[in-house]
Coordinates of C-alpha atoms in Angstrom, one line a residue:
Chain A
X1 CA -19.4 -16.9 -45.1
X2 CA -20.7 -13.7 -46.9
X3 CA -19.0 -14.0 -49.9
X4 CA -21.9 -15.6 -51.4
X5 CA -24.3 -13.0 -49.8
X6 CA -27.4 -12.0 -52.2
X7 CA -26.0 -14.5 -54.5
X8 CA -29.6 -14.9 -55.7
X9 CA -29.0 -11.3 -57.3
X10 CA -26.6 -12.1 -59.9
X11 CA -29.0 -13.6 -61.8
X12 CA -30.4 -9.7 -63.1
X13 CA -27.0 -9.0 -64.4
X14 CA -27.5 -7.5 -67.6
X15 CA -24.6 -9.4 -69.2
X16 CA -24.5 -13.3 -68.7
X17 CA -21.7 -13.5 -65.8
X18 CA -20.6 -16.3 -64.5
X19 CA -22.8 -17.7 -61.3
X20 CA -21.6 -19.0 -58.1
X21 CA -22.9 -22.2 -57.8
X22 CA -25.8 -22.9 -55.4
X23 CA -25.7 -23.3 -51.7
X24 CA -26.3 -26.7 -50.0
X25 CA -27.1 -25.1 -46.9
X26 CA -29.4 -27.0 -44.7
X27 CA -32.8 -25.9 -44.4
X28 CA -33.6 -24.1 -41.2
X29 CA -36.1 -25.2 -38.4
X30 CA -39.3 -22.9 -39.0
X31 CA -37.7 -21.1 -42.3
X32 CA -40.5 -21.1 -45.1
X33 CA -40.7 -23.8 -47.3
X34 CA -38.1 -23.9 -49.9
X35 CA -38.9 -23.1 -53.4
X36 CA -37.9 -26.1 -56.0
X37 CA -34.6 -25.5 -58.0
X38 CA -35.0 -23.9 -61.6
X39 CA -32.9 -22.7 -64.5
X40 CA -31.0 -19.6 -63.6
X41 CA -29.8 -17.2 -66.2
X42 CA -26.5 -18.6 -66.2
X43 CA -28.3 -22.1 -66.8
X44 CA -30.0 -20.7 -69.6
X45 CA -27.4 -19.3 -71.1
X46 CA -25.4 -22.5 -70.5
X47 CA -27.9 -24.5 -72.6
X48 CA -28.3 -22.1 -75.2
X49 CA -27.6 -23.0 -79.0
X50 CA -25.7 -21.0 -81.2
X51 CA -28.8 -20.1 -83.4
X52 CA -30.2 -18.5 -80.1
X53 CA -27.6 -15.8 -80.6
X54 CA -26.8 -13.3 -83.3
X55 CA -23.8 -11.2 -84.0
X56 CA -23.7 -7.4 -83.7
X57 CA -24.4 -5.8 -87.5
X58 CA -21.1 -3.9 -88.1
X59 CA -23.2 -1.5 -90.2
X60 CA -25.5 -0.9 -87.1
X61 CA -22.8 -0.8 -84.2
X62 CA -20.9 2.3 -83.1
X63 CA -17.8 2.3 -80.9
X64 CA -17.3 5.0 -78.8
X65 CA -13.9 5.4 -77.4
X66 CA -13.2 7.5 -74.4
X67 CA -10.3 7.6 -72.2
X68 CA -11.3 4.6 -69.8
X69 CA -12.2 2.3 -72.9
X70 CA -14.8 1.5 -75.4
X71 CA -18.7 1.8 -75.3
X72 CA -20.4 -0.4 -77.8
X73 CA -23.6 0.9 -79.4
X74 CA -26.1 -0.8 -81.4
X75 CA -28.4 1.2 -83.5
X76 CA -32.0 0.4 -84.2
X77 CA -32.6 1.7 -87.7
X78 CA -35.9 0.3 -87.9
X79 CA -37.2 2.7 -85.3
X80 CA -35.5 6.1 -86.4
X81 CA -34.3 5.6 -90.1
X82 CA -33.2 9.5 -90.8
X83 CA -31.7 9.7 -87.4
X84 CA -29.9 6.6 -87.5
X85 CA -28.6 7.6 -90.9
X86 CA -27.7 11.1 -89.7
X87 CA -25.3 9.5 -86.8
X88 CA -23.4 7.5 -89.4
X89 CA -23.2 10.4 -91.8
X90 CA -21.8 12.5 -88.3
X91 CA -19.7 9.4 -87.7
X92 CA -18.3 9.1 -91.3
X93 CA -17.0 12.8 -91.2
X94 CA -16.0 12.0 -87.7
X95 CA -17.9 15.0 -86.3
X96 CA -17.9 13.4 -82.8
X97 CA -14.1 13.0 -82.2
X98 CA -13.1 15.5 -80.1
X99 CA -16.2 16.3 -78.7
X100 CA -16.8 15.5 -74.9
X101 CA -19.2 13.8 -72.5
X102 CA -20.4 17.3 -70.9
X103 CA -23.0 15.8 -68.5
X104 CA -23.7 12.8 -66.3
X105 CA -27.0 13.2 -63.7
X106 CA -27.0 10.7 -61.2
X107 CA -30.1 8.2 -61.6
X108 CA -30.4 9.9 -65.1
X109 CA -28.3 10.2 -68.0
X110 CA -24.8 10.5 -69.4
X111 CA -24.8 13.1 -72.3
X112 CA -22.4 13.8 -74.9
X113 CA -21.9 16.5 -77.9
X114 CA -20.2 19.7 -78.5
X115 CA -19.0 21.5 -75.3
X116 CA -18.4 24.6 -77.4
X117 CA -21.7 26.3 -77.6
X118 CA -20.5 29.8 -79.0
X119 CA -18.4 28.3 -81.7
X120 CA -19.8 24.9 -82.5
X121 CA -17.9 22.4 -84.7
X122 CA -19.1 22.5 -88.1
X123 CA -20.8 19.9 -90.0
X124 CA -19.9 18.7 -93.4
X125 CA -22.3 16.6 -94.9
X126 CA -24.6 15.4 -92.2
X127 CA -27.9 17.6 -90.8
X128 CA -27.8 19.6 -87.6
X129 CA -31.3 18.9 -87.0
X130 CA -34.1 16.8 -88.1
X131 CA -37.9 16.0 -87.5
X132 CA -38.2 13.8 -84.5
X133 CA -38.8 10.0 -84.8
X134 CA -40.6 9.6 -81.5
X135 CA -43.2 6.6 -83.1
X136 CA -42.9 4.9 -86.0
X137 CA -45.8 3.2 -87.9
X138 CA -46.3 -0.3 -86.2
X139 CA -46.4 -2.2 -89.5
X140 CA -42.5 -1.0 -90.2
X141 CA -41.7 -3.1 -87.5
X142 CA -41.8 -6.8 -88.5
X143 CA -40.1 -8.4 -85.2
X144 CA -42.1 -8.0 -82.3
X145 CA -41.9 -10.8 -79.3
X146 CA -44.5 -9.4 -77.0
X147 CA -44.3 -9.6 -73.1
X148 CA -47.5 -11.0 -71.4
X149 CA -46.9 -9.0 -68.1
X150 CA -48.4 -5.8 -67.4
X151 CA -47.2 -2.3 -68.2
X152 CA -48.0 1.0 -66.8
X153 CA -46.7 3.1 -69.7
X154 CA -48.0 1.2 -72.7
X155 CA -50.6 -1.3 -74.2
X156 CA -48.2 -3.7 -75.3
X157 CA -44.3 -4.1 -74.7
X158 CA -41.9 -6.8 -75.6
X159 CA -38.6 -6.9 -77.9
X160 CA -38.1 -6.3 -81.1
X161 CA -34.7 -7.5 -82.6
X162 CA -33.0 -7.3 -79.1
X163 CA -34.5 -3.7 -78.6
X164 CA -37.1 -3.3 -75.5
X165 CA -40.0 -1.5 -77.5
X166 CA -43.6 -0.7 -77.2
X167 CA -46.6 -0.6 -79.6
X168 CA -50.0 0.7 -79.6
X169 CA -52.7 -0.7 -82.0
X170 CA -55.1 2.0 -81.6
X171 CA -52.5 4.6 -82.8
X172 CA -50.7 2.0 -85.3
X173 CA -47.4 3.5 -83.8
X174 CA -44.4 1.7 -82.4
X175 CA -41.6 3.0 -80.3
X176 CA -38.3 2.4 -78.5
X177 CA -38.8 2.4 -74.3
X178 CA -36.6 4.1 -72.2
X179 CA -34.6 1.6 -69.9
X180 CA -31.1 1.6 -68.7
X181 CA -28.5 1.7 -71.7
X182 CA -31.1 3.4 -73.9
X183 CA -29.4 6.0 -76.0
X184 CA -31.4 8.7 -77.2
X185 CA -31.1 11.8 -79.2
X186 CA -31.1 15.2 -77.0
X187 CA -33.4 18.1 -78.2
X188 CA -34.6 21.4 -77.3
X189 CA -38.1 22.3 -76.8
X190 CA -39.1 22.0 -80.4
X191 CA -39.3 18.6 -81.7
X192 CA -37.3 19.3 -84.7
X193 CA -34.4 20.6 -82.9
X194 CA -32.2 17.6 -82.2
X195 CA -30.4 15.7 -84.9
X196 CA -27.9 13.3 -83.3
X197 CA -25.4 15.9 -82.3
X198 CA -26.2 15.6 -78.8
X199 CA -26.7 12.0 -77.5
X200 CA -27.4 10.5 -74.1
X201 CA -27.5 7.0 -72.6
X202 CA -29.8 6.0 -69.7
X203 CA -27.7 5.4 -66.4
X204 CA -30.5 5.1 -63.7
X205 CA -34.2 3.8 -63.3
X206 CA -36.0 3.5 -66.8
X207 CA -37.6 6.8 -67.2
X208 CA -40.4 5.8 -69.1
X209 CA -42.2 8.7 -69.1
X210 CA -39.7 10.1 -72.0
X211 CA -41.3 7.1 -74.3
X212 CA -42.8 8.9 -77.5
X213 CA -41.1 12.3 -76.2
X214 CA -37.8 12.1 -77.7
X215 CA -36.0 10.0 -80.6
X216 CA -34.5 6.7 -79.3
X217 CA -31.8 5.5 -81.8
X218 CA -30.4 2.3 -80.1
X219 CA -29.1 0.8 -76.7
X220 CA -25.5 0.5 -75.2
X221 CA -24.5 -3.2 -75.2
X222 CA -21.0 -3.2 -74.0
X223 CA -19.2 -0.5 -71.5
X224 CA -22.1 0.5 -69.5
X225 CA -19.9 0.9 -66.3
X226 CA -17.4 3.5 -68.1
X227 CA -20.9 5.6 -68.5
X228 CA -22.5 5.0 -65.0
X229 CA -19.3 5.7 -63.1
X230 CA -18.7 8.9 -64.5
X231 CA -18.5 11.8 -61.9
X232 CA -21.9 13.1 -61.7
X233 CA -22.0 16.8 -62.7
X234 CA -22.3 19.6 -59.9
X235 CA -24.2 22.1 -62.6
X236 CA -28.1 22.3 -62.7
X237 CA -29.0 18.8 -64.4
X238 CA -25.9 17.2 -64.2
X239 CA -23.7 19.4 -66.4
X240 CA -19.8 19.8 -65.5
X241 CA -19.4 22.8 -64.3
X242 CA -16.0 23.7 -65.8
X243 CA -14.8 22.5 -69.3
X244 CA -11.7 20.7 -67.6
X245 CA -14.2 18.1 -66.2
X246 CA -15.5 17.3 -69.6
X247 CA -14.7 13.8 -70.6
X248 CA -13.0 13.7 -74.1
X249 CA -14.4 11.3 -76.9
X250 CA -11.4 10.3 -78.8
X251 CA -13.5 8.8 -81.3
X252 CA -16.6 7.5 -82.4
X253 CA -16.5 4.8 -84.9
X254 CA -19.1 2.5 -87.3
X255 CA -17.7 -1.2 -86.6
X256 CA -18.0 -1.8 -90.7
X257 CA -15.1 1.1 -91.1
X258 CA -12.9 -0.7 -88.7
X259 CA -10.5 -3.8 -89.9
X260 CA -12.7 -6.9 -88.7
X261 CA -9.9 -8.0 -86.1
X262 CA -10.3 -4.6 -84.1
X263 CA -14.2 -5.2 -83.9
X264 CA -15.8 -6.0 -80.7
X265 CA -16.8 -9.7 -81.1
X266 CA -19.8 -9.9 -79.2
X267 CA -23.1 -11.5 -79.8
X268 CA -26.6 -10.8 -78.6
X269 CA -29.2 -13.2 -77.7
X270 CA -31.8 -13.4 -79.7
X271 CA -35.1 -12.1 -78.4
X272 CA -37.4 -14.1 -80.6
X273 CA -35.9 -17.2 -79.5
X274 CA -37.1 -19.8 -77.1
X275 CA -33.8 -19.4 -75.1
X276 CA -34.9 -15.7 -74.4
X277 CA -38.3 -16.9 -73.3
X278 CA -36.6 -18.8 -70.6
X279 CA -34.6 -15.9 -69.9
X280 CA -37.6 -14.3 -69.3
X281 CA -39.0 -17.0 -67.1
X282 CA -35.8 -17.4 -64.9
X283 CA -36.8 -13.7 -63.9
X284 CA -40.3 -14.2 -63.5
X285 CA -39.9 -17.2 -61.5
X286 CA -36.6 -17.6 -59.6
X287 CA -36.7 -21.0 -57.9
X288 CA -34.7 -21.9 -54.5
X289 CA -32.6 -22.3 -52.7
X290 CA -31.8 -18.9 -52.3
X291 CA -35.2 -17.2 -53.3
X292 CA -38.3 -17.6 -51.0
X293 CA -40.9 -16.3 -53.3
X294 CA -41.3 -15.6 -57.0
X295 CA -42.3 -12.5 -58.4
X296 CA -44.6 -13.7 -60.8
X297 CA -43.6 -10.7 -63.3
X298 CA -40.9 -9.3 -65.2
X299 CA -41.1 -5.5 -66.2
X300 CA -39.6 -4.9 -69.6
X301 CA -36.7 -2.8 -68.3
X302 CA -36.0 -5.9 -65.8
X303 CA -35.6 -8.3 -68.6
X304 CA -32.0 -8.7 -69.0
X305 CA -30.8 -9.0 -72.7
X306 CA -27.9 -11.4 -72.5
X307 CA -24.4 -10.4 -74.4
X308 CA -21.5 -12.5 -74.7
X309 CA -18.1 -12.7 -76.4
X310 CA -18.7 -14.7 -79.6
X311 CA -17.5 -18.2 -79.1
X312 CA -17.4 -18.1 -75.4
Chain B
X1 CA -27.8 26.0 -78.3
X2 CA -27.4 22.6 -76.7
X3 CA -26.8 23.4 -72.8
X4 CA -30.6 23.0 -72.6
X5 CA -30.9 19.7 -74.4
X6 CA -33.1 17.5 -72.6
X7 CA -34.2 20.3 -70.2
X8 CA -37.6 18.3 -69.7
X9 CA -35.2 15.4 -67.9
X10 CA -34.6 17.4 -65.1
X11 CA -38.0 16.9 -63.4
X12 CA -37.3 13.4 -62.5
X13 CA -34.2 14.0 -60.5
X14 CA -34.5 12.1 -57.2
X15 CA -33.5 15.6 -55.5
X16 CA -35.5 18.8 -56.3
X17 CA -32.6 20.6 -58.1
X18 CA -33.0 23.8 -59.7
X19 CA -34.8 23.5 -63.2
X20 CA -33.7 26.0 -66.0
X21 CA -36.4 28.0 -67.0
X22 CA -38.8 26.8 -69.9
X23 CA -37.6 27.9 -73.4
X24 CA -39.5 30.2 -75.4
X25 CA -38.4 28.5 -78.5
X26 CA -41.1 29.4 -81.3
X27 CA -43.4 27.0 -82.1
X28 CA -42.3 25.4 -85.6
X29 CA -44.1 24.8 -88.7
X30 CA -45.8 21.1 -88.8
X31 CA -44.8 20.9 -85.2
X32 CA -47.0 18.5 -83.1
X33 CA -49.4 21.2 -80.9
X34 CA -47.7 22.2 -77.8
X35 CA -49.3 20.8 -74.7
X36 CA -50.2 23.2 -72.2
X37 CA -47.5 24.4 -69.5
X38 CA -47.9 22.4 -66.3
X39 CA -46.3 23.0 -62.9
X40 CA -43.0 20.9 -62.9
X41 CA -41.2 19.2 -60.3
X42 CA -39.4 22.3 -59.0
X43 CA -42.5 24.5 -59.3
X44 CA -44.2 22.2 -56.8
X45 CA -41.5 22.4 -54.6
X46 CA -41.4 26.0 -54.5
X47 CA -45.2 26.3 -54.3
X48 CA -45.0 24.0 -51.2
X49 CA -45.3 24.9 -47.5
X50 CA -43.5 24.1 -44.6
X51 CA -45.8 21.5 -43.4
X52 CA -45.4 19.6 -46.5
X53 CA -42.1 18.5 -45.2
X54 CA -40.4 16.8 -42.2
X55 CA -37.0 16.7 -40.7
X56 CA -35.1 13.3 -40.5
X57 CA -35.7 11.7 -37.3
X58 CA -32.3 11.7 -35.5
X59 CA -32.9 8.1 -34.2
X60 CA -33.7 6.6 -37.3
X61 CA -30.7 8.1 -39.7
X62 CA -27.5 6.7 -40.3
X63 CA -24.4 8.7 -41.4
X64 CA -22.1 6.5 -43.5
X65 CA -18.7 8.3 -44.1
X66 CA -16.5 7.0 -47.0
X67 CA -13.6 8.5 -48.3
X68 CA -15.5 10.2 -50.9
X69 CA -18.0 11.7 -48.2
X70 CA -21.3 11.0 -46.3
X71 CA -24.1 8.8 -47.2
X72 CA -27.5 9.4 -45.4
X73 CA -29.7 6.7 -44.7
X74 CA -33.2 7.0 -43.4
X75 CA -34.1 3.4 -41.6
X76 CA -37.6 2.1 -41.4
X77 CA -38.4 0.8 -38.0
X78 CA -42.1 -0.2 -38.8
X79 CA -40.9 -2.5 -41.7
X80 CA -38.0 -4.1 -40.1
X81 CA -38.2 -3.6 -36.6
X82 CA -36.0 -6.3 -35.3
X83 CA -33.2 -5.4 -37.9
X84 CA -33.4 -1.8 -37.4
X85 CA -32.8 -2.2 -34.1
X86 CA -29.9 -4.9 -34.6
X87 CA -28.3 -2.3 -37.1
X88 CA -28.8 0.4 -34.5
X89 CA -26.6 -1.7 -32.1
X90 CA -24.1 -2.8 -34.4
X91 CA -23.8 1.2 -34.9
X92 CA -23.8 1.9 -31.2
X93 CA -20.9 -0.8 -31.0
X94 CA -19.2 0.9 -34.0
X95 CA -19.2 -2.5 -35.7
X96 CA -19.0 -1.1 -38.7
X97 CA -16.3 1.1 -38.4
X98 CA -13.2 0.0 -40.6
X99 CA -15.3 -2.4 -42.6
X100 CA -15.4 -1.6 -46.6
X101 CA -17.7 -1.8 -49.5
X102 CA -16.5 -4.7 -50.9
X103 CA -18.8 -5.0 -54.1
X104 CA -20.1 -2.6 -56.8
X105 CA -22.2 -4.5 -59.5
X106 CA -23.1 -2.2 -62.2
X107 CA -27.3 -1.9 -62.7
X108 CA -27.5 -3.6 -59.5
X109 CA -26.2 -2.9 -55.8
X110 CA -23.3 -1.8 -53.8
X111 CA -22.6 -3.5 -50.8
X112 CA -20.6 -3.4 -47.7
X113 CA -19.6 -5.3 -44.7
X114 CA -16.9 -7.5 -43.3
X115 CA -14.3 -7.9 -45.9
X116 CA -12.5 -10.4 -43.7
X117 CA -14.4 -13.8 -44.0
X118 CA -11.6 -15.9 -42.5
X119 CA -11.4 -13.7 -39.2
X120 CA -14.6 -12.1 -38.8
X121 CA -14.9 -9.0 -36.9
X122 CA -16.4 -9.6 -33.3
X123 CA -19.7 -8.7 -32.2
X124 CA -20.0 -7.5 -28.8
X125 CA -23.8 -7.1 -28.3
X126 CA -25.5 -7.2 -31.1
X127 CA -26.8 -10.1 -33.3
X128 CA -25.2 -11.5 -36.2
X129 CA -28.3 -13.1 -37.6
X130 CA -32.1 -12.6 -37.1
X131 CA -35.0 -14.2 -38.9
X132 CA -35.9 -12.5 -42.0
X133 CA -38.5 -9.6 -41.9
X134 CA -39.2 -9.9 -45.8
X135 CA -42.9 -8.8 -44.8
X136 CA -44.9 -7.3 -41.9
X137 CA -48.6 -7.3 -41.2
X138 CA -50.4 -5.0 -43.1
X139 CA -52.4 -3.7 -39.9
X140 CA -48.8 -2.6 -38.3
X141 CA -48.3 0.1 -41.2
X142 CA -50.6 3.0 -40.4
X143 CA -49.5 5.5 -42.9
X144 CA -49.9 4.2 -46.5
X145 CA -50.8 6.8 -49.9
X146 CA -51.5 4.4 -52.5
X147 CA -50.5 5.2 -56.1
X148 CA -53.7 4.3 -58.2
X149 CA -51.1 3.6 -60.9
X150 CA -50.8 0.1 -62.5
X151 CA -48.4 -1.9 -61.2
X152 CA -46.9 -5.6 -62.1
X153 CA -45.4 -6.7 -58.9
X154 CA -47.8 -6.1 -56.1
X155 CA -51.8 -5.4 -55.9
X156 CA -51.1 -2.4 -54.1
X157 CA -48.1 0.2 -54.0
X158 CA -47.7 3.7 -52.8
X159 CA -45.7 5.1 -50.1
X160 CA -45.5 4.8 -46.6
X161 CA -43.6 7.6 -44.6
X162 CA -41.6 8.5 -47.3
X163 CA -40.6 4.8 -48.4
X164 CA -41.7 3.3 -51.6
X165 CA -43.9 0.1 -50.3
X166 CA -46.5 -2.5 -51.3
X167 CA -48.9 -4.4 -49.6
X168 CA -51.4 -7.2 -50.4
X169 CA -54.6 -7.3 -48.5
X170 CA -55.2 -11.1 -49.2
X171 CA -52.0 -11.9 -47.4
X172 CA -52.5 -9.0 -45.0
X173 CA -48.8 -8.3 -45.5
X174 CA -46.9 -5.2 -46.3
X175 CA -43.4 -5.0 -47.5
X176 CA -40.7 -2.0 -48.3
X177 CA -40.4 -2.4 -52.3
X178 CA -36.6 -2.2 -54.2
X179 CA -36.1 0.9 -56.0
X180 CA -33.3 2.9 -56.6
X181 CA -31.6 3.7 -53.3
X182 CA -33.3 1.3 -51.4
X183 CA -31.0 -0.4 -48.2
X184 CA -31.7 -4.0 -47.9
X185 CA -29.7 -6.9 -45.6
X186 CA -27.5 -9.4 -47.4
X187 CA -28.2 -12.8 -46.4
X188 CA -27.3 -16.2 -47.4
X189 CA -29.9 -18.9 -48.8
X190 CA -31.3 -19.7 -45.5
X191 CA -33.7 -16.6 -44.6
X192 CA -32.4 -16.0 -41.4
X193 CA -28.8 -16.0 -42.4
X194 CA -28.9 -12.1 -42.4
X195 CA -28.6 -9.7 -39.7
X196 CA -27.5 -6.1 -40.9
X197 CA -23.7 -7.2 -41.0
X198 CA -24.0 -7.0 -44.7
X199 CA -26.0 -4.2 -46.5
X200 CA -26.5 -3.1 -50.0
X201 CA -27.9 0.0 -51.7
X202 CA -29.8 -0.4 -55.2
X203 CA -27.4 1.5 -57.5
X204 CA -29.3 0.5 -60.8
X205 CA -32.7 -0.2 -62.1
X206 CA -35.2 -1.5 -59.5
X207 CA -35.0 -5.2 -58.9
X208 CA -38.5 -5.4 -58.0
X209 CA -38.2 -9.1 -58.1
X210 CA -36.1 -8.9 -54.9
X211 CA -39.3 -7.7 -53.1
X212 CA -40.7 -9.9 -50.3
X213 CA -37.3 -11.8 -50.6
X214 CA -35.1 -10.0 -48.5
X215 CA -35.5 -7.5 -45.6
X216 CA -35.4 -4.0 -46.6
X217 CA -34.4 -1.6 -44.2
X218 CA -34.4 2.1 -45.3
X219 CA -33.3 4.2 -47.9
X220 CA -30.5 6.5 -48.9
X221 CA -31.6 10.1 -49.0
X222 CA -28.6 11.6 -49.9
X223 CA -24.9 10.8 -50.8
X224 CA -26.2 8.5 -53.5
X225 CA -23.7 9.3 -56.2
X226 CA -21.0 8.4 -53.6
X227 CA -22.1 4.8 -54.0
X228 CA -23.5 4.7 -57.7
X229 CA -20.2 5.9 -59.2
X230 CA -17.8 3.5 -57.3
X231 CA -15.9 1.6 -59.5
X232 CA -17.5 -1.5 -60.6
X233 CA -15.9 -5.1 -59.5
X234 CA -14.4 -7.1 -61.6
X235 CA -14.7 -10.7 -59.6
X236 CA -18.2 -12.6 -60.0
X237 CA -21.4 -10.6 -58.9
X238 CA -19.4 -7.2 -58.8
X239 CA -17.1 -7.9 -55.8
X240 CA -13.6 -6.7 -55.7
X241 CA -11.1 -8.9 -56.9
X242 CA -8.7 -7.5 -54.3
X243 CA -8.7 -6.0 -50.6
X244 CA -7.0 -2.9 -52.1
X245 CA -10.0 -2.0 -54.0
X246 CA -12.4 -2.1 -51.5
X247 CA -13.7 1.2 -50.2
X248 CA -13.0 1.7 -46.4
X249 CA -15.8 2.9 -44.2
X250 CA -14.7 5.1 -41.8
X251 CA -17.4 5.1 -39.5
X252 CA -21.5 4.6 -39.4
X253 CA -23.1 6.8 -36.8
X254 CA -26.7 7.4 -35.7
X255 CA -27.7 10.7 -36.0
X256 CA -29.0 11.1 -32.6
X257 CA -25.6 10.4 -31.2
X258 CA -23.8 13.2 -33.0
X259 CA -24.0 16.9 -31.8
X260 CA -26.8 18.7 -33.6
X261 CA -24.3 21.1 -35.5
X262 CA -22.4 18.0 -37.1
X263 CA -26.0 16.5 -38.1
X264 CA -27.4 16.8 -41.6
X265 CA -30.2 19.1 -42.1
X266 CA -32.0 17.4 -44.3
X267 CA -35.8 17.2 -44.9
X268 CA -38.0 15.2 -46.8
X269 CA -41.4 16.0 -48.5
X270 CA -44.1 14.4 -46.8
X271 CA -45.6 11.7 -49.0
X272 CA -49.0 12.0 -47.5
X273 CA -49.3 15.7 -48.1
X274 CA -51.2 17.5 -51.2
X275 CA -47.6 18.7 -52.2
X276 CA -46.6 15.2 -52.7
X277 CA -49.9 14.3 -54.9
X278 CA -48.7 17.2 -56.7
X279 CA -45.5 15.5 -57.4
X280 CA -46.6 12.6 -58.8
X281 CA -49.2 14.5 -61.1
X282 CA -46.4 16.2 -62.4
X283 CA -44.5 12.9 -63.3
X284 CA -47.7 11.6 -64.9
X285 CA -48.6 14.4 -66.8
X286 CA -46.0 16.8 -68.1
X287 CA -47.0 20.1 -69.5
X288 CA -45.0 21.8 -72.4
X289 CA -43.4 23.2 -74.1
X290 CA -40.6 20.4 -73.8
X291 CA -43.1 17.5 -73.7
X292 CA -45.1 16.7 -76.7
X293 CA -46.7 14.0 -75.0
X294 CA -47.7 12.8 -71.2
X295 CA -47.1 9.6 -70.0
X296 CA -50.4 9.5 -68.2
X297 CA -48.9 7.0 -65.7
X298 CA -46.0 6.7 -63.0
X299 CA -44.3 3.8 -61.8
X300 CA -43.6 3.6 -58.2
X301 CA -40.1 3.7 -58.4
X302 CA -39.9 6.5 -60.8
X303 CA -42.0 9.0 -58.5
X304 CA -39.5 11.2 -56.9
X305 CA -39.1 11.8 -53.4
X306 CA -38.1 15.3 -52.8
X307 CA -35.1 15.9 -50.2
X308 CA -33.9 19.2 -49.6
X309 CA -31.6 21.0 -47.1
X310 CA -33.9 22.5 -44.5
X311 CA -34.6 26.1 -44.5
X312 CA -33.5 26.6 -48.3

């Protein structure tokens, strides 16, 4: 009887995974009144049209191959144009190949870069450091679908072309927010001390207090479990305490540089579509029979962004 | 130079891990003005007094032993008295011993219970199911230190004896919230279909939309990486697709039933202490030199609750 336990929970899956059918369990005497059935995330995905989805842009999609598989990262050049260009330059000169994931801190980040501090890998054409792109002018971001839901960290939050983002009309700035799977640029204390040679992905509770304090360049759209299940490092801040524990990076490649048949065939639900509004509504107001109350609210980082294999 | 990258990030660690000393990097030309240095989480912990901490109550502390180590769970009897009593009864009759973790869904939960649905393990004295304890009367919860910070899911949020919690004066109810490490009771569609034979721990972004919809019984205070790094199940909802992949539970024991020398010697910072207010303030307003802006806000589930070995 417990296979289906917590069946209501599957709706929050970041990917649009299959959902088990609803139960027809009889209403219990004294049980709270049942909520009416409502569209679930799975229902919304099933009812969506092809035009509600977009393919990943091969010119802004990275494949990071590690021994356990492939992590697919979508870059957001609108929010960090210089860093994204630099990361693509680093990828083009195969800078990351042979480097490693050197850090995995629980409920925090997995981080990768050059494990050899004393004799760092030379950079040929790209930049080692750049001025931080912590925010961009609001006018540069044409697409923004605002969430009406309260947020404690920013005056306005919503989605820009599939990325959780925020903006502040008073300062005229916009930025990408730190949610699960967000990819950012490690830096030292100086705000111009990062450039993309060290990157991290969020593997825990959204660390929104980092927003506007670090350059965010994109998000992982596939392969998060390869990062989230990494053994946690036991040195301070989750670094691995010996080089043998580092997880080697075989290669990071731009999708556009790969033959089409070797590319990940993923598509992402358009966050400016009506279907996506239905996704948000399914999160805010879940229906019965599993749910007994509805939250009436969705947090920016709890809003799933469906990803699927194209044509499925 | 990159060992210290993201050094500002360590403050969000749930445990009070050692923090590397601040950098003395020269201020860059054109760099934003430095924020004044402020107490970090590590500083607050260092400055705390013994009275700012409390030992775990052995009568409400569980040890779950799995092959990779021990997970320590603090129970919250005030919020789920019948379920906590029932779970302790299940522990007393060694019900969980030999059962398994059967599910690990990425950015969601790890769940344990009886993997044998067709021939379930008999229960001797405890109950198999109980009416849900999704909320409790507000007047039953004597301790509540309210966070002044905005929350989208509840009218009031804060901490009750070390547990993230919420309450609604209008309905006169209080409840424990779903944050990273929260432990709850799996159930089927009927609200009285759970009883503690199936439990789960949150291993990802806080699923606050489950609040008041499921019985929460406590939180993991030590050993989260043993759950968060479990291989993700590939069957629907993250269940393992074959019995061999289940992770066996050697035993779950009440700390009070163990000889004192075999108990975990942990203490938790009192969430009603002045030191804890300083923890919250360190999260809201981080100082330089790493941080360039302060969030000015802390989300309930981003408020670290420091845990340490007693006497260290």
